[in-house]
Amino acid sequence: MSDKGLARVRSSLSRRGRRPAAPSPEQLKDAVGGLIGAVDAGGDQLPPTKVESARHTLRKASERLELVGGHTIVALAGATGSGKSSTFNRLVGSAASTVGMLRPTSTTITSAVWGDDPATQLLDWVGSANRHRVSPERAERSGVGEDLDGLVLLDLPDVDSHRVAHRAEADRVLELADVFVWVTDPQKYADGILHEDYLQRQRNHEAVTLVVLNQADRLDAQEAEACRRHLHQLLVEDGLPNVEVLLVSARTGQGLDELRGALATAVHAATAARVRLLGDLYAEAESLRADVADSEPQISAEPDDALVAGLARSAGVPVVLDSVERDYRARASRHTGWPLTRRLRALRPDPMRRFHLDQTILAKGEKKRGKAQSTEDAEIGAVLARSSLPEPTPAARAAVATLIRRTGAKAAQGLPPLWADAVETAAGPDENDLGDALDQAIVGTPLRDRTPSWWYLLGALQWLFILCALGGLLWLMLLWAMAAAQLPLPQTPAYSGIPVPTGMLLGGLLGGFLLSVLSIPLVHAGARRRRRVIEKRLDTAIAGVAKNRLLAPQTEILARHRQTRESLDRVLATRR
């Protein structure tokens, strides 16, 4: 290479130094992992077309990284008549690619490989059937020696071809290239197809993009520089401010040394493939990031009081609490009431059995029909038992639906549509499933506790009073029988002028009655206290249903959203 050519290469290298440092293999690996994590976590909440595009890019990255040999794929692309094939031939040093008068002339992928490795596997992957190998001798004669060893140069079909198959083939290979060299000419450098369909999409691949303004020999120096400046301004508008524009003439060889130098720089760095792949991954992450919010709504892990209260009303908790209170009073009366009338009280309907609440698991220490429940029996009962509580009223259903919608809307606030729809759907489970879960929560909640000790105390006192009354009655009956049989009557003891048997009878009856009356306020207070205790238990059970059936699905979706966001940000951070 001439001294003048070396100077141009140094100038090119200095300008390229403004670009970010080449990514390390670890950065590329991290970006791949981030995009995989985002796609997996995002699931159906990411647009299907974007997900498919991301998966395609990941497959391409995997295939490219599996190819060994350290080659750099450089694609010469451009419009019809721009001189791609002529430039390709000048770089190769022979007429490897067909140049003709008819347009379009490039119909297949022509490739040239520098170095001893023929890159067969890589060219099979690219799909190039027309292959040429640049021998070391030919490279030496062209003035580059071993500078381009490892270069795989591709001559693509015209990107503006009126033949759909040609343009599709060019687009396919552009997806696989490591470095892009866009060849244009003074007549077509501002062409809309080149800029709008291709260069504007290269924003994430600026570091591996080069633009060649061919046919510079047809212009004088001032005109050529004016075209170069205008083309550079167009590139700035395309979002490619750091892309170099080389003035080249494939006919005279002008600027080819600088072009070879730029290609040699890319080959020697051996990072173009990573730069290109990282740009692809970045572009996919940037595209998906538009469908992910910058943060997640802050929602409580526990349901609020309004939601729990609404679900409780819908599930029939007020009816259950009324039954619990009546059940407490009935059971207390059976323990503390007058023994002679307890049988009559037992004939009253059981308030718990009416709604099949008597199947409820009992609290620890409680006996059922004289036998303690085993843990296994309790678990089976919780699954099989069903209550007969009345169906919720339309007003209660509407209130619950409103509360659920409000909860879903709060959890979906600020999220993109697909994520918001998923959160709101998760917040509104099937009404029958929710009703069954609430019913199971009620049936599985212990509605009775250990029998209060004071019940036994009052019950024992009642039996003492009844025994006292019975003793007095039997004593009086014995005295009456003796009198009827005209037997001598023993002296009947008295206290304050009242015969003891009469006092025992009246005292036992009056004491039992007064004890029953005095126990009523205690029973009612205990019933109210039991109602409050059971209400807390039921609220806890209802809150558990709300948490598991309403909040947990929302939280899971928000967690996936967070994972998707953080994974995408990981990919985007590799370019900062």
Coordinates of C-alpha atoms in Angstrom, one line a residue:
M1 CA 0.0 0.0 0.0
S2 CA 1.4 3.5 -0.9
D3 CA 2.3 6.1 1.8
K4 CA -0.6 8.1 0.6
G5 CA -2.9 5.2 1.1
L6 CA -1.6 4.6 4.6
A7 CA -2.2 8.2 5.5
R8 CA -5.8 7.8 4.4
V9 CA -6.2 4.7 6.5
R10 CA -4.8 6.5 9.6
S11 CA -7.2 9.3 8.9
S12 CA -10.1 6.8 8.6
L13 CA -9.0 5.2 11.9
S14 CA -8.9 8.5 13.7
R15 CA -12.4 9.3 12.6
R16 CA -13.8 5.9 13.5
G17 CA -12.3 6.3 17.0
R18 CA -15.2 8.6 17.9
R19 CA -17.4 5.5 18.0
P20 CA -18.1 3.5 21.1
A21 CA -15.6 0.7 22.1
A22 CA -16.3 -2.7 20.6
P23 CA -18.4 -4.9 22.8
S24 CA -16.8 -7.8 24.7
P25 CA -18.0 -11.3 24.4
E26 CA -19.4 -11.0 27.9
Q27 CA -21.5 -8.0 26.9
L28 CA -22.9 -9.8 23.9
K29 CA -23.7 -12.8 26.1
D30 CA -25.4 -10.5 28.6
A31 CA -27.4 -8.9 25.9
V32 CA -28.5 -12.3 24.5
G33 CA -29.5 -13.5 28.0
G34 CA -31.4 -10.2 28.6
L35 CA -33.4 -10.5 25.4
I36 CA -34.2 -14.2 26.0
G37 CA -35.3 -13.3 29.6
A38 CA -37.5 -10.5 28.3
V39 CA -39.2 -12.6 25.6
D40 CA -39.8 -15.5 28.0
A41 CA -41.1 -13.2 30.8
G42 CA -43.2 -11.0 28.5
G43 CA -45.1 -13.9 27.0
D44 CA -48.5 -13.0 25.5
Q45 CA -48.2 -9.5 26.9
L46 CA -45.7 -8.5 24.1
P47 CA -46.8 -8.0 20.5
P48 CA -46.5 -11.4 18.7
T49 CA -44.8 -9.9 15.6
K50 CA -42.1 -8.3 17.8
V51 CA -41.6 -11.4 19.8
E52 CA -41.2 -13.4 16.6
S53 CA -38.7 -10.9 15.3
A54 CA -36.7 -11.1 18.6
R55 CA -36.7 -14.9 18.4
H56 CA -35.5 -14.7 14.8
T57 CA -32.6 -12.4 15.9
L58 CA -31.7 -14.7 18.8
R59 CA -31.6 -17.7 16.4
K60 CA -29.4 -15.7 14.0
A61 CA -27.1 -14.6 16.8
S62 CA -26.7 -18.2 17.9
E63 CA -26.0 -19.5 14.4
R64 CA -23.5 -16.7 13.7
L65 CA -21.6 -17.3 16.9
E66 CA -21.4 -21.0 16.3
L67 CA -19.5 -20.3 13.0
V68 CA -15.8 -20.6 13.6
G69 CA -12.9 -19.1 11.7
G70 CA -12.9 -15.5 12.8
H71 CA -14.2 -14.2 9.4
T72 CA -15.8 -10.8 8.9
I73 CA -18.8 -10.7 6.5
V74 CA -18.9 -7.4 4.5
A75 CA -21.8 -6.8 2.3
L76 CA -21.6 -4.4 -0.7
A77 CA -25.1 -3.1 -1.2
G78 CA -26.6 -0.4 -3.3
A79 CA -29.0 0.7 -6.0
T80 CA -28.9 -0.3 -9.7
G81 CA -26.0 1.2 -11.6
S82 CA -24.2 2.4 -8.6
G83 CA -21.1 0.4 -9.4
K84 CA -21.2 -2.3 -6.7
S85 CA -20.0 -5.1 -8.9
S86 CA -17.2 -2.9 -10.4
T87 CA -16.1 -1.9 -6.9
F88 CA -16.2 -5.6 -5.8
N89 CA -14.0 -6.6 -8.8
R90 CA -11.5 -3.8 -8.1
L91 CA -11.2 -4.9 -4.5
V92 CA -10.9 -8.6 -5.5
G93 CA -8.5 -7.8 -8.3
S94 CA -10.3 -9.7 -11.0
A95 CA -13.7 -9.8 -12.8
A96 CA -15.3 -12.1 -10.2
S97 CA -18.7 -10.4 -10.4
T98 CA -20.6 -9.8 -13.6
V99 CA -20.9 -6.3 -14.8
G100 CA -23.3 -5.6 -17.7
M101 CA -25.3 -2.9 -19.5
L102 CA -28.6 -4.4 -18.6
R103 CA -30.2 -3.5 -15.3
P104 CA -30.4 -5.1 -12.9
T105 CA -27.3 -7.2 -13.4
S106 CA -26.7 -8.6 -9.9
T107 CA -29.0 -11.6 -9.5
T108 CA -27.1 -13.9 -7.2
I109 CA -24.8 -13.5 -4.2
T110 CA -21.1 -13.4 -5.3
S111 CA -18.5 -13.8 -2.6
A112 CA -14.8 -13.4 -2.3
V113 CA -12.7 -14.8 0.6
W114 CA -9.3 -13.5 1.6
G115 CA -6.9 -15.9 3.4
D116 CA -6.2 -19.6 3.6
D117 CA -9.6 -20.6 5.1
P118 CA -12.3 -21.0 2.4
A119 CA -15.0 -20.2 4.9
T120 CA -17.2 -22.9 3.4
Q121 CA -19.5 -23.3 6.4
L122 CA -20.0 -19.5 6.7
L123 CA -20.8 -19.2 2.9
D124 CA -23.2 -22.1 3.1
W125 CA -24.9 -20.2 5.9
V126 CA -25.0 -17.0 3.9
G127 CA -26.2 -18.8 0.8
S128 CA -23.5 -17.8 -1.7
A129 CA -23.1 -20.2 -4.6
N130 CA -20.7 -18.0 -6.7
R131 CA -17.5 -18.1 -4.6
H132 CA -14.0 -16.8 -5.2
R133 CA -10.9 -17.1 -3.2
V134 CA -8.4 -14.3 -3.2
S135 CA -5.0 -15.9 -3.0
P136 CA -2.1 -14.4 -1.0
E137 CA -0.3 -13.6 -4.3
R138 CA -3.2 -11.7 -5.7
A139 CA -3.7 -9.8 -2.4
E140 CA 0.0 -8.9 -2.5
R141 CA -0.3 -7.7 -6.0
S142 CA -3.2 -5.5 -5.0
G143 CA -1.1 -3.9 -2.3
V144 CA -2.9 -5.2 0.8
G145 CA -0.9 -8.3 1.5
E146 CA -2.3 -10.1 4.6
D147 CA -4.3 -7.0 5.7
L148 CA -7.6 -8.5 4.5
D149 CA -7.1 -12.1 5.7
G150 CA -10.4 -13.2 7.1
L151 CA -12.5 -10.9 5.0
V152 CA -15.6 -12.3 3.3
L153 CA -16.8 -9.8 0.7
L154 CA -20.3 -10.1 -0.7
D155 CA -21.8 -8.5 -3.8
L156 CA -25.5 -8.3 -3.3
P157 CA -28.4 -7.9 -5.8
D158 CA -29.7 -4.3 -6.3
V159 CA -31.8 -3.1 -3.4
D160 CA -34.0 -1.1 -5.8
S161 CA -34.6 -4.0 -8.2
H162 CA -38.0 -4.2 -9.7
R163 CA -37.7 -7.9 -9.3
V164 CA -39.1 -8.9 -5.9
A165 CA -36.9 -12.0 -5.7
H166 CA -33.7 -9.9 -6.2
R167 CA -34.6 -7.4 -3.5
A168 CA -35.7 -10.2 -1.1
E169 CA -32.4 -11.9 -1.6
A170 CA -30.5 -8.7 -0.8
D171 CA -32.6 -8.1 2.3
R172 CA -32.0 -11.7 3.4
V173 CA -28.2 -11.4 3.2
L174 CA -28.2 -7.9 4.8
E175 CA -29.7 -9.6 7.8
L176 CA -26.6 -11.8 8.0
A177 CA -23.7 -9.4 7.3
D178 CA -21.3 -8.0 9.9
V179 CA -20.4 -4.8 8.1
F180 CA -22.4 -2.8 5.6
V181 CA -20.8 -0.9 2.7
W182 CA -23.4 1.1 0.9
V183 CA -22.3 2.0 -2.6
T184 CA -24.1 4.9 -4.3
D185 CA -23.3 7.5 -7.0
P186 CA -23.7 11.3 -7.6
Q187 CA -27.0 10.7 -9.4
K188 CA -28.7 8.4 -6.8
Y189 CA -27.1 9.2 -3.4
A190 CA -30.3 11.0 -2.3
D191 CA -32.6 8.2 -3.5
G192 CA -35.6 7.6 -1.1
I193 CA -35.4 3.8 -1.3
L194 CA -31.8 3.9 -0.1
H195 CA -32.4 6.2 2.8
E196 CA -35.9 5.4 3.9
D197 CA -35.9 1.7 3.4
Y198 CA -32.4 0.9 4.5
L199 CA -30.1 3.6 5.9
Q200 CA -32.6 5.0 8.4
R201 CA -33.0 1.4 9.7
Q202 CA -29.2 1.2 10.3
R203 CA -29.2 3.5 13.3
N204 CA -28.3 0.7 15.6
H205 CA -25.5 -0.4 13.3
E206 CA -23.7 2.9 12.8
A207 CA -20.4 1.4 14.0
V208 CA -20.4 -1.2 11.2
T209 CA -21.7 1.0 8.4
L210 CA -19.7 2.7 5.7
V211 CA -21.0 4.7 2.7
V212 CA -19.1 4.9 -0.6
L213 CA -19.8 7.6 -3.1
N214 CA -18.7 5.9 -6.4
Q215 CA -18.0 7.5 -9.8
A216 CA -16.2 10.4 -8.1
D217 CA -14.0 10.7 -11.2
R218 CA -16.9 12.2 -13.1
L219 CA -16.9 15.2 -10.8
D220 CA -14.2 17.8 -10.2
A221 CA -12.9 18.2 -6.7
Q222 CA -15.2 20.9 -5.6
E223 CA -18.3 19.1 -6.9
A224 CA -17.2 15.8 -5.3
E225 CA -16.7 17.5 -2.0
A226 CA -20.1 19.2 -2.2
C227 CA -21.8 15.9 -3.0
R228 CA -19.9 14.2 -0.1
R229 CA -21.0 17.0 2.3
H230 CA -24.6 16.8 1.2
L231 CA -24.6 13.0 1.5
H232 CA -23.2 13.3 5.0
Q233 CA -25.9 15.7 5.9
L234 CA -28.5 13.2 4.7
L235 CA -26.9 10.5 6.8
V236 CA -27.1 12.8 9.8
E237 CA -30.8 13.2 9.2
D238 CA -31.0 9.4 8.9
G239 CA -29.6 9.1 12.4
L240 CA -26.1 8.1 11.2
P241 CA -23.9 11.2 12.1
N242 CA -20.6 9.2 12.5
V243 CA -20.8 7.1 9.3
E244 CA -17.9 7.9 7.0
V245 CA -18.5 8.8 3.3
L246 CA -15.6 7.7 1.1
L247 CA -15.1 9.2 -2.4
V248 CA -14.3 6.3 -4.7
S249 CA -14.0 5.6 -8.4
A250 CA -14.1 1.9 -9.3
R251 CA -13.0 2.9 -12.8
T252 CA -9.8 4.8 -11.9
G253 CA -9.1 3.3 -8.5
Q254 CA -9.6 6.6 -6.6
G255 CA -10.3 6.1 -2.9
L256 CA -9.9 2.3 -3.1
D257 CA -6.9 2.3 -0.7
E258 CA -8.9 4.1 1.9
L259 CA -11.8 1.7 1.4
R260 CA -9.4 -1.3 1.7
G261 CA -7.9 0.3 4.9
A262 CA -11.4 0.7 6.4
L263 CA -12.1 -3.0 5.6
A264 CA -8.7 -4.0 7.0
T265 CA -9.5 -2.2 10.2
A266 CA -12.8 -4.1 10.6
V267 CA -11.1 -7.4 9.8
H268 CA -8.2 -6.8 12.2
A269 CA -10.5 -5.8 15.1
A270 CA -12.4 -9.1 14.7
T271 CA -15.3 -7.5 16.5
A272 CA -17.6 -6.5 13.7
A273 CA -19.8 -9.6 14.1
R274 CA -20.3 -8.8 17.8
V275 CA -20.9 -5.1 17.0
R276 CA -23.5 -6.1 14.4
L277 CA -25.2 -8.7 16.6
L278 CA -25.3 -6.4 19.5
G279 CA -26.9 -3.7 17.3
D280 CA -29.6 -6.2 16.3
L281 CA -30.2 -7.2 19.9
Y282 CA -30.3 -3.5 20.9
A283 CA -32.8 -2.8 18.1
E284 CA -35.1 -5.7 19.2
A285 CA -34.9 -4.6 22.8
E286 CA -35.6 -1.0 21.9
S287 CA -38.7 -2.1 19.9
L288 CA -40.0 -4.3 22.7
R289 CA -39.3 -1.6 25.3
A290 CA -42.0 0.6 23.7
D291 CA -44.5 -2.0 24.9
V292 CA -43.3 -2.0 28.5
A293 CA -43.9 0.7 31.1
D294 CA -41.1 2.5 32.9
S295 CA -42.3 1.2 36.3
E296 CA -45.0 -1.0 37.8
P297 CA -48.0 0.3 39.8
Q298 CA -47.5 0.0 43.5
I299 CA -50.2 -2.2 44.9
S300 CA -50.6 -3.7 48.3
A301 CA -49.9 -7.4 48.8
E302 CA -53.0 -7.5 51.1
P303 CA -56.6 -6.7 50.0
D304 CA -58.1 -3.5 51.4
D305 CA -60.9 -3.5 53.9
A306 CA -63.5 -2.4 51.3
L307 CA -62.8 -5.4 49.1
V308 CA -62.8 -7.8 52.0
A309 CA -66.1 -6.4 53.3
G310 CA -67.7 -6.6 49.8
L311 CA -66.6 -10.2 49.3
A312 CA -67.8 -11.0 52.8
R313 CA -71.3 -9.6 52.1
S314 CA -71.4 -11.5 48.8
A315 CA -70.4 -14.7 50.5
G316 CA -73.1 -14.5 53.1
V317 CA -70.8 -13.7 56.1
P318 CA -73.5 -11.6 57.9
V319 CA -75.8 -14.6 57.8
V320 CA -73.0 -16.8 59.2
L321 CA -72.3 -14.4 62.0
D322 CA -76.0 -14.2 62.9
S323 CA -76.0 -18.0 63.0
V324 CA -72.9 -18.1 65.1
E325 CA -74.4 -15.7 67.6
R326 CA -77.7 -17.7 67.8
D327 CA -75.7 -20.9 68.1
Y328 CA -73.7 -19.5 71.0
R329 CA -76.8 -18.5 72.8
A330 CA -78.5 -21.8 72.2
R331 CA -75.5 -23.8 73.4
A332 CA -75.0 -21.6 76.4
S333 CA -78.7 -22.0 77.3
R334 CA -78.3 -25.8 77.1
H335 CA -75.4 -25.6 79.5
T336 CA -76.6 -22.9 81.9
G337 CA -80.4 -23.2 81.6
W338 CA -82.7 -25.0 84.0
P339 CA -82.0 -28.8 83.5
L340 CA -85.7 -29.7 83.4
T341 CA -86.3 -27.6 80.3
R342 CA -83.1 -28.3 78.4
R343 CA -84.9 -31.0 76.4
L344 CA -87.4 -28.5 75.2
R345 CA -84.6 -26.2 74.0
A346 CA -83.0 -29.1 72.1
L347 CA -86.1 -29.3 70.0
R348 CA -85.4 -25.8 68.5
P349 CA -83.8 -25.8 65.0
D350 CA -80.0 -25.7 65.0
P351 CA -79.0 -22.4 63.4
M352 CA -75.7 -23.8 62.2
R353 CA -77.1 -27.0 60.7
R354 CA -79.7 -25.0 58.8
F355 CA -76.9 -23.7 56.5
H356 CA -74.7 -26.8 56.8
L357 CA -72.3 -24.9 58.9
D358 CA -72.2 -27.7 61.4
Q359 CA -69.6 -29.4 59.0
T360 CA -67.2 -26.6 59.7
I361 CA -63.8 -27.6 61.1
L362 CA -63.8 -27.0 64.8
A363 CA -61.2 -25.0 66.6
K364 CA -58.4 -26.8 68.5
G365 CA -59.6 -28.6 71.6
E366 CA -63.3 -28.7 70.5
K367 CA -65.0 -32.0 70.4
K368 CA -67.5 -33.1 67.8
R369 CA -70.0 -35.8 68.8
G370 CA -67.6 -36.8 71.5
K371 CA -64.6 -37.5 69.2
A372 CA -61.8 -35.1 68.3
Q373 CA -61.3 -34.5 64.6
S374 CA -58.1 -35.7 63.1
T375 CA -56.0 -33.5 60.9
E376 CA -56.8 -35.7 57.9
D377 CA -60.5 -35.6 58.7
A378 CA -60.3 -31.8 58.9
E379 CA -58.6 -31.5 55.5
I380 CA -61.1 -33.8 53.9
G381 CA -64.0 -31.9 55.5
A382 CA -62.6 -28.6 54.2
V383 CA -62.6 -29.9 50.6
L384 CA -65.9 -31.8 50.6
A385 CA -68.1 -29.6 52.8
R386 CA -70.4 -27.2 51.2
S387 CA -72.6 -24.6 52.9
S388 CA -76.3 -23.8 52.0
L389 CA -75.9 -20.1 52.4
P390 CA -78.3 -18.0 50.3
E391 CA -77.0 -16.8 46.9
P392 CA -75.7 -13.2 46.9
T393 CA -78.2 -10.6 45.9
P394 CA -77.9 -8.7 42.6
A395 CA -76.8 -5.6 44.5
A396 CA -74.1 -7.6 46.3
R397 CA -72.9 -9.1 43.0
A398 CA -72.7 -5.6 41.4
A399 CA -70.9 -4.2 44.4
V400 CA -68.2 -7.0 44.2
A401 CA -67.9 -6.5 40.5
T402 CA -67.3 -2.8 41.0
L403 CA -64.7 -3.5 43.7
I404 CA -62.9 -6.0 41.5
R405 CA -62.8 -3.7 38.5
R406 CA -61.5 -0.9 40.7
T407 CA -58.8 -3.2 42.0
G408 CA -57.8 -4.3 38.5
A409 CA -57.8 -0.7 37.2
K410 CA -55.5 0.4 40.0
A411 CA -53.1 -2.5 39.4
A412 CA -53.1 -1.8 35.6
Q413 CA -52.6 2.0 35.9
G414 CA -49.9 3.2 33.6
L415 CA -49.3 -0.1 31.9
P416 CA -49.4 -0.6 28.1
P417 CA -52.7 -2.1 26.7
L418 CA -51.6 -5.7 26.5
W419 CA -50.3 -5.7 30.1
A420 CA -53.2 -3.7 31.4
D421 CA -55.7 -6.1 29.8
A422 CA -53.9 -9.1 31.4
V423 CA -53.9 -7.5 34.8
E424 CA -57.6 -6.6 34.6
T425 CA -58.5 -10.0 33.4
A426 CA -56.5 -11.6 36.2
A427 CA -58.4 -9.4 38.7
G428 CA -61.8 -10.7 37.5
P429 CA -61.9 -14.5 37.9
D430 CA -64.9 -16.6 37.0
E431 CA -67.7 -15.7 39.3
N432 CA -68.6 -19.3 40.1
D433 CA -65.0 -20.2 40.9
L434 CA -64.8 -17.1 43.2
G435 CA -68.1 -18.0 44.8
D436 CA -66.9 -21.6 45.5
A437 CA -63.6 -20.4 46.9
L438 CA -65.4 -18.0 49.3
D439 CA -67.8 -20.8 50.3
Q440 CA -64.9 -23.1 51.0
A441 CA -63.2 -20.3 53.0
I442 CA -66.3 -20.0 55.2
V443 CA -66.8 -23.8 55.6
G444 CA -63.1 -24.2 56.4
T445 CA -63.1 -21.6 59.1
P446 CA -63.6 -22.8 62.7
L447 CA -66.9 -21.3 63.9
R448 CA -66.7 -22.7 67.5
D449 CA -64.1 -22.5 70.2
R450 CA -63.5 -24.4 73.4
T451 CA -66.6 -24.4 75.6
P452 CA -66.2 -21.5 78.2
S453 CA -65.4 -22.7 81.7
W454 CA -68.2 -20.6 83.2
W455 CA -70.7 -22.6 81.3
Y456 CA -69.7 -25.7 83.3
L457 CA -69.7 -23.7 86.5
L458 CA -73.3 -22.4 86.0
G459 CA -74.4 -25.8 84.8
A460 CA -73.1 -27.4 87.9
L461 CA -74.9 -24.8 90.0
Q462 CA -78.1 -25.5 88.2
W463 CA -77.8 -29.2 89.0
L464 CA -77.1 -28.3 92.6
F465 CA -80.3 -26.2 92.7
I466 CA -82.4 -28.9 91.0
L467 CA -81.0 -31.5 93.4
C468 CA -81.8 -29.3 96.3
A469 CA -85.4 -28.8 95.0
L470 CA -85.8 -32.5 94.4
G471 CA -84.5 -33.3 97.9
G472 CA -87.0 -30.9 99.4
L473 CA -89.8 -32.3 97.3
L474 CA -89.0 -35.9 98.3
W475 CA -88.8 -34.9 102.0
L476 CA -92.2 -33.2 101.8
M477 CA -93.7 -36.2 99.9
L478 CA -92.3 -38.5 102.6
L479 CA -93.9 -36.4 105.4
W480 CA -97.2 -36.4 103.4
A481 CA -97.1 -40.2 103.0
M482 CA -96.4 -40.7 106.7
A483 CA -99.3 -38.4 107.6
A484 CA -101.6 -40.2 105.3
A485 CA -100.6 -43.5 106.9
Q486 CA -101.2 -42.0 110.3
L487 CA -97.6 -42.7 111.3
P488 CA -95.9 -40.5 113.9
L489 CA -94.2 -37.6 112.2
P490 CA -90.7 -36.7 113.1
Q491 CA -89.8 -33.2 114.1
T492 CA -89.2 -31.2 110.9
P493 CA -86.3 -28.7 111.2
A494 CA -87.0 -25.1 110.4
Y495 CA -85.0 -22.0 109.7
S496 CA -86.5 -18.6 110.4
G497 CA -89.8 -20.3 110.7
I498 CA -89.6 -21.9 107.3
P499 CA -89.5 -25.7 107.3
V500 CA -86.2 -26.9 105.7
P501 CA -87.9 -29.2 103.1
T502 CA -90.1 -26.4 102.0
G503 CA -87.1 -24.0 101.9
M504 CA -85.1 -26.6 99.9
L505 CA -87.9 -27.0 97.3
L506 CA -88.6 -23.3 97.0
G507 CA -85.0 -22.3 97.2
G508 CA -83.9 -24.8 94.6
L509 CA -86.6 -23.7 92.2
L510 CA -86.1 -20.0 92.8
G511 CA -82.3 -20.3 92.7
G512 CA -82.4 -22.1 89.4
F513 CA -84.7 -19.5 87.9
L514 CA -82.7 -16.6 89.2
L515 CA -79.5 -18.2 87.9
S516 CA -81.0 -18.6 84.5
V517 CA -82.2 -15.0 84.4
L518 CA -78.8 -13.7 85.7
S519 CA -76.9 -15.7 83.1
I520 CA -78.8 -14.1 80.1
P521 CA -76.7 -10.9 80.0
L522 CA -73.5 -13.0 80.3
V523 CA -74.7 -15.3 77.4
H524 CA -75.6 -12.3 75.2
A525 CA -72.2 -10.6 75.9
G526 CA -70.4 -13.9 75.2
A527 CA -72.4 -14.3 72.0
R528 CA -71.4 -10.8 70.8
R529 CA -67.8 -11.5 71.7
R530 CA -67.9 -14.8 69.8
R531 CA -69.4 -13.0 66.8
R532 CA -66.5 -10.5 66.8
V533 CA -63.9 -13.3 67.1
I534 CA -65.5 -15.3 64.3
E535 CA -65.9 -12.2 62.2
K536 CA -62.1 -11.6 62.4
R537 CA -61.5 -15.2 61.4
L538 CA -63.9 -15.0 58.5
D539 CA -62.4 -11.7 57.4
T540 CA -58.9 -13.4 57.4
A541 CA -60.3 -16.3 55.4
I542 CA -62.0 -14.0 52.9
A543 CA -58.8 -11.9 52.7
G544 CA -56.9 -15.1 51.9
V545 CA -59.3 -15.8 49.0
A546 CA -59.0 -12.2 47.7
K547 CA -55.2 -12.4 47.9
N548 CA -54.9 -15.8 46.2
R549 CA -57.7 -15.4 43.6
L550 CA -57.5 -11.6 42.9
L551 CA -54.2 -10.1 44.0
A552 CA -51.8 -13.0 43.4
P553 CA -52.5 -13.2 39.7
Q554 CA -52.1 -9.5 39.3
T555 CA -48.9 -9.6 41.3
E556 CA -47.6 -12.4 39.1
I557 CA -48.2 -10.4 36.0
L558 CA -46.6 -7.3 37.5
A559 CA -43.6 -9.4 38.5
R560 CA -43.3 -10.6 34.9
H561 CA -43.6 -7.0 33.7
R562 CA -40.8 -6.0 36.0
Q563 CA -38.6 -8.9 34.8
T564 CA -39.3 -8.0 31.2
R565 CA -38.5 -4.3 31.8
E566 CA -35.3 -5.1 33.7
S567 CA -34.2 -7.7 31.1
L568 CA -34.7 -5.2 28.2
D569 CA -32.9 -2.4 30.2
R570 CA -30.0 -4.9 30.6
V571 CA -29.8 -5.2 26.8
L572 CA -30.1 -1.4 26.3
A573 CA -27.4 -0.8 28.9
T574 CA -24.8 -2.6 26.7
R575 CA -24.8 0.4 24.3
R576 CA -24.5 3.1 26.9

